[in-house]
């Protein structure tokens, strides 16, 4: 009985232990009693779906899960990323090349942004076709459209953060588009960029937008969107009534949840495979000075990029802002315009058809952009080269960022916080893109001794309001507050503010410095060889010559380049007169690009001393003695022409070669009517005059425009100039060029009568015999009629001279060069003529290869034409010289010039 009694009595402790909930259950009840989470979860999972679960409803849930994946991968990347121009690219390179699975993580994040945009578009189309915005769902639709714009903002700001060349170029294009907003566009661009150029402030602002502001707005938008969705309820299929649903419902859980999760897993699987097998490339670090790079945006911004090509000048505002704003506004207002209860798409042709037309148009624009790039051989080659460079960098070994040495980076090691702040401003505004790392000089001049030439107040004024020649070279006004400007000027002062004249170190023991030439006009004694004071002054002058980038025009050591040679400048200008010219250049010197030098007296004296050391013996009066056996006589000393400028200094005659019996006249009588071309062959006086003319031609740097021996270059060829202009008329043109010749860069020649006669004789010797009615036979026994003699056109100028047809060589059947030019109608040749006629290479280099102004060769022809049209329309007034040139061209000429540059 005891056993039975014991077994029949229930064990209270055992029953309690069986009814006691598990630890997770107790924890969930504890949370539920305090939050009501169980009720919220049940309401969400038990949400009624009219008509039952369908695959068409997966896109909303898919967007939410992809966004959560983006947040997770983004946080992992942010652990390594440094948002500064110095470290941004290197930190991304470290993630890609050094961090375990770093490339996979970055690729997953990048492909995730693309997937989010694709799923967003599918969700938009499903909602539109199903008419799910009808009923009381207007606010739900508006919230979804706002979220779509925020997703686009995330894609744009995130792409910029890698700080490679593609990202930098795309960021510049994007901020330029923002600048097209009427009235406030420029302010918005400055706010977004943090200044006039892309730099450190731009990068930090994009980082804050991408990591904090836009994600915060998206989270808020998602919460609002879900709340409004729960309030309005699911719309159901197209046959359902949007206000009073009639179809049977099915709970969201479990069937719709399983369908949604299947879709999400499929998307994540595809993204994972792409990230593993096709990693996202990373190009080399952004280089603001690289003007050869052709920017191309990501595929989702490519239609907008192509769309903007069709809008030029002032109409860009319409294409870039007004039309997109109208279309976006119509999309937002769609529920208020389509208010009928009909949801079937074939019964709503206007809203459905309108949206489909826009989508087809976007697809066509994107495909057209790709086709244009593939059809343009130059652009296609450049893009392929960029891809190869990107691929090569991506698979190269990681090179960590190293700080510059103390000798280069002055501000980085400076203890003065103001100087360090100025260095940051210098870098953030992209100043190194022109002036080089730490102001050492690159495209623009060196800033190493800038404060020795400009006091802080004057330098501040120049930075705020650059002069015309600075603006023409690409300098933009700096809009800084007083504290930032003070810091920047302090940094520039730290680069080397001691006067170059007073701080030039004496030469080392035993060194020999170039001996300064004598100043004949002033009677200045020659400095003794090895004199430390003289050598130090000359060395200081050379430093000033180099720091002011004088060699950019006048060549290394003043040997001549785009501008004239300075090797004998002090034989024509005493120090006082030369100093005055350097301080206040004459009009023709300014027209050729000469700018006033604002130097202190010590620096000016040093510069003049250096110029004197380049060679002070007049080429006109001290021509070298003839070689052995020559019986020629040297000409008498030429009188200095006080009206002459350094840019047109005339040299003397060149002595005949050894064995020549020619005699150089002591004084050539000016003969305005004589034809130098008819001088007898072998005449000693004629040969000497031609040689003297060649010396004058070379010393005045005429070959810089007209080519060696006048065969043509930037300017027209002169090989047959005397067939159109008699000597008297040609002399008059050289002394007083016409307006269009001056516009092309021609300056008056202030030569003596003898020198002018010699120059005209030389030009006649280049091919001045008038074309006879019957030319000599090109080959023995093969008579060939010569072209008829061209009638001289009194209104023509040398800049518009048409070449005279030259008979072909023996056995040649090809047309003469002039005939080829006349029969060629390609835009490339026309563009080349336009480019050269306007002296564009004086700034942009030969065929646009780059010089004092950036390289423009090899750019997209449409992009170049668009920029020129903007100058022509006057909406890019920062470069007055470019604007004045562009306004002289019509649309056809602009397209021709752009096509020529694109082909280089």
Short mmCIF file of N, CA, C and O in Angstrom, two decimals, residues 722-830:
data_model
loop_
_atom_site.label_atom_id
_atom_site.label_comp_id
_atom_site.label_asym_id
_atom_site.label_seq_id
_atom_site.Cartn_x
_atom_site.Cartn_y
_atom_site.Cartn_z
N UNK A 722 56.27 86.97 -100.90
CA UNK A 722 56.52 88.10 -101.81
C UNK A 722 55.82 87.96 -103.15
O UNK A 722 55.89 88.88 -103.97
N UNK A 723 55.18 86.84 -103.41
CA UNK A 723 54.36 86.73 -104.61
C UNK A 723 53.04 87.46 -104.44
O UNK A 723 52.34 87.71 -105.41
N UNK A 724 52.68 87.74 -103.21
CA UNK A 724 51.43 88.45 -102.95
C UNK A 724 51.65 89.86 -102.42
O UNK A 724 50.78 90.70 -102.53
N UNK A 725 52.79 90.08 -101.82
CA UNK A 725 53.08 91.40 -101.25
C UNK A 725 54.40 91.90 -101.80
O UNK A 725 55.45 91.31 -101.52
N UNK A 726 54.40 92.97 -102.58
CA UNK A 726 55.67 93.58 -102.99
C UNK A 726 56.45 94.04 -101.77
O UNK A 726 55.89 94.20 -100.68
N UNK A 727 57.76 94.24 -101.94
CA UNK A 727 58.59 94.63 -100.78
C UNK A 727 58.06 95.82 -100.01
O UNK A 727 58.10 95.83 -98.79
N UNK A 728 57.59 96.84 -100.74
CA UNK A 728 57.10 98.03 -100.03
C UNK A 728 55.89 97.71 -99.17
O UNK A 728 55.78 98.14 -98.01
N UNK A 729 54.94 96.94 -99.74
CA UNK A 729 53.73 96.59 -98.98
C UNK A 729 54.06 95.64 -97.82
O UNK A 729 53.52 95.76 -96.72
N UNK A 730 54.98 94.70 -98.05
CA UNK A 730 55.37 93.79 -97.00
C UNK A 730 56.08 94.53 -95.86
O UNK A 730 55.85 94.26 -94.68
N UNK A 731 56.93 95.50 -96.23
CA UNK A 731 57.60 96.31 -95.21
C UNK A 731 56.58 97.07 -94.37
O UNK A 731 56.68 97.13 -93.14
N UNK A 732 55.57 97.63 -95.04
CA UNK A 732 54.54 98.37 -94.31
C UNK A 732 53.77 97.45 -93.36
O UNK A 732 53.44 97.83 -92.22
N UNK A 733 53.49 96.22 -93.80
CA UNK A 733 52.76 95.28 -92.95
C UNK A 733 53.59 94.85 -91.75
O UNK A 733 53.06 94.66 -90.65
N UNK A 734 54.88 94.68 -91.96
CA UNK A 734 55.73 94.29 -90.84
C UNK A 734 55.85 95.40 -89.80
O UNK A 734 55.95 95.15 -88.61
N UNK A 735 55.85 96.64 -90.28
CA UNK A 735 55.92 97.77 -89.36
C UNK A 735 54.60 98.03 -88.66
O UNK A 735 54.57 98.40 -87.48
N UNK A 736 53.50 97.86 -89.39
CA UNK A 736 52.18 98.14 -88.82
C UNK A 736 51.22 97.02 -89.20
O UNK A 736 50.48 97.12 -90.17
N UNK A 737 51.23 95.89 -88.47
CA UNK A 737 50.33 94.78 -88.80
C UNK A 737 48.87 95.20 -88.69
O UNK A 737 48.51 96.09 -87.91
N UNK A 738 48.04 94.55 -89.49
CA UNK A 738 46.61 94.83 -89.45
C UNK A 738 45.99 94.22 -88.20
O UNK A 738 46.61 93.45 -87.50
N UNK A 739 44.72 94.57 -87.99
CA UNK A 739 44.05 94.18 -86.73
C UNK A 739 43.99 92.68 -86.56
O UNK A 739 44.25 92.15 -85.47
N UNK A 740 43.63 91.94 -87.64
CA UNK A 740 43.52 90.49 -87.48
C UNK A 740 44.88 89.84 -87.27
O UNK A 740 45.01 88.80 -86.62
N UNK A 741 45.94 90.45 -87.83
CA UNK A 741 47.28 89.93 -87.59
C UNK A 741 47.68 90.14 -86.13
O UNK A 741 48.28 89.26 -85.50
N UNK A 742 47.34 91.31 -85.59
CA UNK A 742 47.63 91.57 -84.17
C UNK A 742 46.85 90.61 -83.28
O UNK A 742 47.37 90.12 -82.28
N UNK A 743 45.59 90.35 -83.67
CA UNK A 743 44.78 89.43 -82.87
C UNK A 743 45.37 88.04 -82.85
O UNK A 743 45.23 87.29 -81.87
N UNK A 744 46.09 87.67 -83.95
CA UNK A 744 46.73 86.36 -84.02
C UNK A 744 48.09 86.33 -83.32
O UNK A 744 48.74 85.29 -83.28
N UNK A 745 48.54 87.50 -82.79
CA UNK A 745 49.78 87.53 -82.04
C UNK A 745 50.92 88.29 -82.68
O UNK A 745 52.00 88.40 -82.11
N UNK A 746 50.69 88.83 -83.89
CA UNK A 746 51.74 89.57 -84.58
C UNK A 746 51.95 90.92 -83.92
O UNK A 746 50.99 91.62 -83.60
N UNK A 747 53.20 91.29 -83.68
CA UNK A 747 53.52 92.58 -83.08
C UNK A 747 54.34 93.39 -84.08
O UNK A 747 55.03 92.84 -84.94
N UNK A 748 54.28 94.73 -84.03
CA UNK A 748 55.04 95.56 -84.97
C UNK A 748 56.54 95.34 -84.80
O UNK A 748 57.05 95.16 -83.70
N UNK A 749 57.27 95.35 -85.92
CA UNK A 749 58.72 95.24 -85.90
C UNK A 749 59.33 96.64 -86.00
O UNK A 749 59.12 97.34 -86.98
N UNK A 750 60.05 97.01 -84.98
CA UNK A 750 60.70 98.32 -84.96
C UNK A 750 62.17 98.13 -85.32
O UNK A 750 63.04 98.09 -84.45
N UNK A 751 62.41 97.97 -86.62
CA UNK A 751 63.75 97.74 -87.12
C UNK A 751 64.24 98.96 -87.88
O UNK A 751 63.45 99.77 -88.40
N UNK A 752 65.55 99.08 -87.99
CA UNK A 752 66.11 100.12 -88.83
C UNK A 752 65.83 99.79 -90.29
O UNK A 752 65.44 98.67 -90.64
N UNK A 753 66.03 100.79 -91.17
CA UNK A 753 65.75 100.58 -92.59
C UNK A 753 66.59 99.47 -93.17
O UNK A 753 66.12 98.63 -93.95
N UNK A 754 67.88 99.41 -92.77
CA UNK A 754 68.76 98.38 -93.28
C UNK A 754 68.31 96.99 -92.83
O UNK A 754 68.29 96.03 -93.61
N UNK A 755 67.95 96.89 -91.54
CA UNK A 755 67.50 95.59 -91.02
C UNK A 755 66.20 95.16 -91.66
O UNK A 755 66.00 93.98 -91.96
N UNK A 756 65.30 96.11 -91.90
CA UNK A 756 64.03 95.77 -92.53
C UNK A 756 64.25 95.28 -93.96
O UNK A 756 63.64 94.31 -94.41
N UNK A 757 65.17 95.95 -94.69
CA UNK A 757 65.48 95.52 -96.06
C UNK A 757 66.08 94.11 -96.05
O UNK A 757 65.74 93.26 -96.89
N UNK A 758 66.96 93.85 -95.09
CA UNK A 758 67.56 92.52 -95.00
C UNK A 758 66.51 91.46 -94.69
O UNK A 758 66.53 90.36 -95.27
N UNK A 759 65.56 91.77 -93.79
CA UNK A 759 64.52 90.80 -93.45
C UNK A 759 63.64 90.50 -94.65
O UNK A 759 63.31 89.33 -94.92
N UNK A 760 63.24 91.54 -95.38
CA UNK A 760 62.41 91.34 -96.56
C UNK A 760 63.17 90.53 -97.61
O UNK A 760 62.60 89.67 -98.30
N UNK A 761 64.47 90.79 -97.75
CA UNK A 761 65.28 90.02 -98.70
C UNK A 761 65.30 88.54 -98.32
O UNK A 761 65.21 87.65 -99.18
N UNK A 762 65.42 88.27 -97.03
CA UNK A 762 65.42 86.88 -96.59
C UNK A 762 64.07 86.21 -96.87
O UNK A 762 64.00 85.07 -97.34
N UNK A 763 62.98 86.93 -96.60
CA UNK A 763 61.66 86.36 -96.86
C UNK A 763 61.48 86.09 -98.34
O UNK A 763 60.86 85.08 -98.73
N UNK A 764 62.02 86.98 -99.17
CA UNK A 764 61.91 86.75 -100.62
C UNK A 764 62.71 85.52 -101.04
O UNK A 764 62.32 84.80 -101.96
N UNK A 765 63.84 85.27 -100.35
CA UNK A 765 64.66 84.12 -100.70
C UNK A 765 64.01 82.79 -100.36
O UNK A 765 64.45 81.74 -100.83
N UNK A 766 62.96 82.83 -99.56
CA UNK A 766 62.29 81.58 -99.17
C UNK A 766 61.44 81.02 -100.30
O UNK A 766 60.98 79.89 -100.22
N UNK A 767 61.20 81.82 -101.33
CA UNK A 767 60.38 81.37 -102.47
C UNK A 767 59.54 82.50 -102.96
O UNK A 767 58.32 82.42 -102.94
N UNK A 768 60.20 83.56 -103.37
CA UNK A 768 59.44 84.76 -103.71
C UNK A 768 59.25 85.00 -105.17
O UNK A 768 58.66 86.00 -105.55
N UNK A 769 59.75 84.14 -106.04
CA UNK A 769 59.59 84.37 -107.46
C UNK A 769 58.15 84.14 -107.85
O UNK A 769 57.56 83.12 -107.54
N UNK A 770 57.59 85.09 -108.56
CA UNK A 770 56.19 84.94 -108.99
C UNK A 770 56.05 83.74 -109.89
O UNK A 770 56.92 83.42 -110.68
N UNK A 771 54.91 83.06 -109.76
CA UNK A 771 54.68 81.85 -110.54
C UNK A 771 54.43 82.24 -111.98
O UNK A 771 53.53 83.00 -112.30
N UNK A 772 55.26 81.74 -112.90
CA UNK A 772 55.13 82.08 -114.31
C UNK A 772 53.99 81.30 -114.94
O UNK A 772 53.57 80.28 -114.43
N UNK A 773 53.48 81.81 -116.08
CA UNK A 773 52.40 81.08 -116.74
C UNK A 773 52.77 79.65 -117.08
O UNK A 773 51.96 78.76 -117.04
N UNK A 774 54.04 79.44 -117.46
CA UNK A 774 54.47 78.06 -117.75
C UNK A 774 55.65 77.77 -116.86
O UNK A 774 56.68 78.44 -116.95
N UNK A 775 55.52 76.82 -115.97
CA UNK A 775 56.58 76.49 -115.05
C UNK A 775 57.55 75.55 -115.70
O UNK A 775 57.26 74.90 -116.70
N UNK A 776 58.71 75.47 -115.07
CA UNK A 776 59.71 74.53 -115.57
C UNK A 776 59.20 73.13 -115.44
O UNK A 776 58.45 72.79 -114.55
N UNK A 777 59.66 72.31 -116.31
CA UNK A 777 59.25 70.91 -116.29
C UNK A 777 59.73 70.25 -115.03
O UNK A 777 60.85 70.40 -114.62
N UNK A 778 58.86 69.51 -114.30
CA UNK A 778 59.29 68.85 -113.08
C UNK A 778 60.31 67.77 -113.32
O UNK A 778 61.08 67.45 -112.47
N UNK A 779 60.31 67.21 -114.45
CA UNK A 779 61.28 66.16 -114.76
C UNK A 779 61.72 66.34 -116.20
O UNK A 779 61.03 66.90 -117.03
N UNK A 780 62.89 65.84 -116.43
CA UNK A 780 63.46 65.99 -117.78
C UNK A 780 62.55 65.39 -118.81
O UNK A 780 62.16 64.25 -118.75
N UNK A 781 62.21 66.22 -119.80
CA UNK A 781 61.39 65.76 -120.88
C UNK A 781 59.93 65.65 -120.59
O UNK A 781 59.17 65.18 -121.40
N UNK A 782 59.49 66.08 -119.44
CA UNK A 782 58.07 66.01 -119.11
C UNK A 782 57.56 67.38 -118.78
O UNK A 782 57.56 67.79 -117.64
N UNK A 783 57.15 68.15 -119.78
CA UNK A 783 56.66 69.49 -119.50
C UNK A 783 55.40 69.45 -118.68
O UNK A 783 54.55 68.60 -118.86
N UNK A 784 55.31 70.37 -117.78
CA UNK A 784 54.14 70.43 -116.89
C UNK A 784 53.69 71.86 -116.80
O UNK A 784 54.45 72.74 -116.45
N UNK A 785 52.47 72.15 -117.12
CA UNK A 785 51.99 73.53 -117.02
C UNK A 785 51.92 73.96 -115.58
O UNK A 785 51.43 73.23 -114.73
N UNK A 786 52.39 75.15 -115.32
CA UNK A 786 52.33 75.70 -113.98
C UNK A 786 51.00 76.36 -113.76
O UNK A 786 50.35 76.78 -114.69
N UNK A 787 50.56 76.48 -112.53
CA UNK A 787 49.31 77.18 -112.27
C UNK A 787 49.43 78.63 -112.64
O UNK A 787 50.49 79.22 -112.62
N UNK A 788 48.30 79.20 -112.95
CA UNK A 788 48.28 80.61 -113.31
C UNK A 788 48.75 81.46 -112.17
O UNK A 788 48.55 81.14 -111.01
N UNK A 789 49.32 82.58 -112.51
CA UNK A 789 49.84 83.49 -111.49
C UNK A 789 48.71 84.05 -110.65
O UNK A 789 47.71 84.54 -111.17
N UNK A 790 48.88 83.96 -109.38
CA UNK A 790 47.84 84.47 -108.48
C UNK A 790 47.88 85.98 -108.46
O UNK A 790 48.94 86.59 -108.37
N UNK A 791 46.73 86.58 -108.55
CA UNK A 791 46.65 88.04 -108.49
C UNK A 791 46.83 88.49 -107.04
O UNK A 791 46.24 87.94 -106.12
N UNK A 792 47.64 89.50 -106.81
CA UNK A 792 47.81 89.98 -105.44
C UNK A 792 46.54 90.59 -104.91
O UNK A 792 45.85 91.32 -105.61
N UNK A 793 46.23 90.21 -103.69
CA UNK A 793 45.03 90.73 -103.04
C UNK A 793 45.45 91.75 -102.01
O UNK A 793 46.05 91.43 -101.00
N UNK A 794 45.10 93.01 -102.27
CA UNK A 794 45.54 94.09 -101.38
C UNK A 794 44.94 93.96 -100.01
O UNK A 794 45.47 94.49 -99.04
N UNK A 795 43.84 93.23 -99.90
CA UNK A 795 43.17 93.14 -98.61
C UNK A 795 43.64 91.94 -97.81
O UNK A 795 43.26 91.77 -96.66
N UNK A 796 44.43 91.09 -98.41
CA UNK A 796 44.87 89.89 -97.70
C UNK A 796 46.02 90.21 -96.77
O UNK A 796 46.72 91.18 -96.94
N UNK A 797 46.20 89.39 -95.75
CA UNK A 797 47.29 89.54 -94.81
C UNK A 797 48.15 88.31 -94.85
O UNK A 797 47.72 87.24 -95.28
N UNK A 798 49.37 88.42 -94.32
CA UNK A 798 50.21 87.22 -94.26
C UNK A 798 49.59 86.10 -93.47
O UNK A 798 49.90 84.94 -93.70
N UNK A 799 48.72 86.42 -92.51
CA UNK A 799 48.10 85.36 -91.73
C UNK A 799 47.10 84.57 -92.52
O UNK A 799 46.64 83.52 -92.10
N UNK A 800 46.73 85.08 -93.69
CA UNK A 800 45.74 84.37 -94.52
C UNK A 800 46.31 84.02 -95.90
O UNK A 800 45.60 83.90 -96.87
N UNK A 801 47.63 83.92 -95.99
CA UNK A 801 48.26 83.68 -97.29
C UNK A 801 47.95 82.25 -97.74
O UNK A 801 48.10 81.31 -96.98
N UNK A 802 47.56 82.12 -99.00
CA UNK A 802 47.36 80.78 -99.57
C UNK A 802 48.64 80.35 -100.24
O UNK A 802 49.26 81.09 -100.97
N UNK A 803 49.05 79.13 -99.96
CA UNK A 803 50.30 78.63 -100.53
C UNK A 803 50.18 78.54 -102.04
O UNK A 803 49.14 78.21 -102.59
N UNK A 804 51.31 78.83 -102.73
CA UNK A 804 51.35 78.72 -104.18
C UNK A 804 51.65 77.28 -104.55
O UNK A 804 52.48 76.62 -103.94
N UNK A 805 50.96 76.80 -105.57
CA UNK A 805 51.15 75.40 -105.97
C UNK A 805 52.56 75.18 -106.44
O UNK A 805 53.10 75.94 -107.23
N UNK A 806 53.18 74.13 -105.97
CA UNK A 806 54.54 73.77 -106.34
C UNK A 806 54.47 72.54 -107.22
O UNK A 806 53.79 71.57 -106.89
N UNK A 807 55.19 72.52 -108.32
CA UNK A 807 55.15 71.33 -109.18
C UNK A 807 55.64 70.11 -108.45
O UNK A 807 56.56 70.19 -107.64
N UNK A 808 55.06 68.97 -108.69
CA UNK A 808 55.52 67.75 -108.01
C UNK A 808 56.90 67.34 -108.48
O UNK A 808 57.36 67.71 -109.55
N UNK A 809 57.55 66.55 -107.63
CA UNK A 809 58.87 66.04 -107.97
C UNK A 809 58.77 65.04 -109.10
O UNK A 809 57.70 64.56 -109.46
N UNK A 810 59.93 64.75 -109.61
CA UNK A 810 59.97 63.84 -110.77
C UNK A 810 59.31 62.52 -110.44
O UNK A 810 59.62 61.86 -109.47
N UNK A 811 58.39 62.16 -111.29
CA UNK A 811 57.71 60.89 -111.12
C UNK A 811 56.61 60.91 -110.11
O UNK A 811 55.94 59.93 -109.92
N UNK A 812 56.40 61.99 -109.43
CA UNK A 812 55.35 62.05 -108.41
C UNK A 812 54.06 62.49 -109.03
O UNK A 812 54.00 63.40 -109.83
N UNK A 813 52.99 61.85 -108.64
CA UNK A 813 51.66 62.21 -109.13
C UNK A 813 50.78 62.79 -108.06
O UNK A 813 49.62 63.04 -108.27
N UNK A 814 51.33 62.93 -106.89
CA UNK A 814 50.53 63.46 -105.79
C UNK A 814 50.41 64.95 -105.93
O UNK A 814 51.29 65.62 -106.43
N UNK A 815 49.28 65.53 -105.50
CA UNK A 815 49.11 66.97 -105.61
C UNK A 815 50.05 67.69 -104.67
O UNK A 815 50.53 67.16 -103.70
N UNK A 816 50.28 68.94 -104.97
CA UNK A 816 51.12 69.77 -104.13
C UNK A 816 50.46 70.02 -102.81
O UNK A 816 49.26 69.86 -102.67
N UNK A 817 51.24 70.43 -101.80
CA UNK A 817 50.66 70.66 -100.48
C UNK A 817 49.50 71.62 -100.51
O UNK A 817 48.51 71.40 -99.83
N UNK A 818 49.61 72.68 -101.29
CA UNK A 818 48.51 73.64 -101.33
C UNK A 818 47.27 73.02 -101.91
O UNK A 818 46.16 73.31 -101.48
N UNK A 819 47.45 72.13 -102.91
CA UNK A 819 46.29 71.49 -103.50
C UNK A 819 45.64 70.54 -102.51
O UNK A 819 44.43 70.43 -102.44
N UNK A 820 46.47 69.85 -101.75
CA UNK A 820 45.88 68.95 -100.73
C UNK A 820 45.09 69.76 -99.71
O UNK A 820 44.02 69.36 -99.28
N UNK A 821 45.65 70.89 -99.27
CA UNK A 821 44.93 71.72 -98.30
C UNK A 821 43.63 72.22 -98.89
O UNK A 821 42.62 72.33 -98.20
N UNK A 822 43.65 72.57 -100.16
CA UNK A 822 42.46 73.13 -100.77
C UNK A 822 41.38 72.08 -100.95
O UNK A 822 40.20 72.38 -100.91
N UNK A 823 41.79 70.85 -101.17
CA UNK A 823 40.81 69.81 -101.42
C UNK A 823 40.38 69.08 -100.16
O UNK A 823 39.48 68.26 -100.19
N UNK A 824 41.04 69.36 -99.05
CA UNK A 824 40.69 68.68 -97.80
C UNK A 824 39.61 69.46 -97.08
O UNK A 824 39.77 70.62 -96.81
N UNK A 825 38.54 68.77 -96.75
CA UNK A 825 37.46 69.46 -96.06
C UNK A 825 37.19 68.90 -94.69
O UNK A 825 36.13 69.09 -94.12
N UNK A 826 38.11 68.16 -94.13
CA UNK A 826 37.88 67.52 -92.84
C UNK A 826 37.87 68.55 -91.74
O UNK A 826 38.59 69.53 -91.76
N UNK A 827 37.04 68.29 -90.72
CA UNK A 827 36.96 69.20 -89.58
C UNK A 827 38.24 69.21 -88.78
O UNK A 827 38.57 70.19 -88.12
N UNK A 828 39.01 68.11 -88.89
CA UNK A 828 40.26 68.06 -88.13
C UNK A 828 41.23 69.12 -88.63
O UNK A 828 41.86 69.83 -87.86
N UNK A 829 41.39 69.23 -89.98
CA UNK A 829 42.31 70.22 -90.52
C UNK A 829 41.80 71.63 -90.26
O UNK A 829 42.55 72.53 -89.94
N UNK A 830 40.49 71.82 -90.42
CA UNK A 830 39.94 73.14 -90.13
C UNK A 830 40.16 73.50 -88.66
O UNK A 830 40.50 74.63 -88.33
#
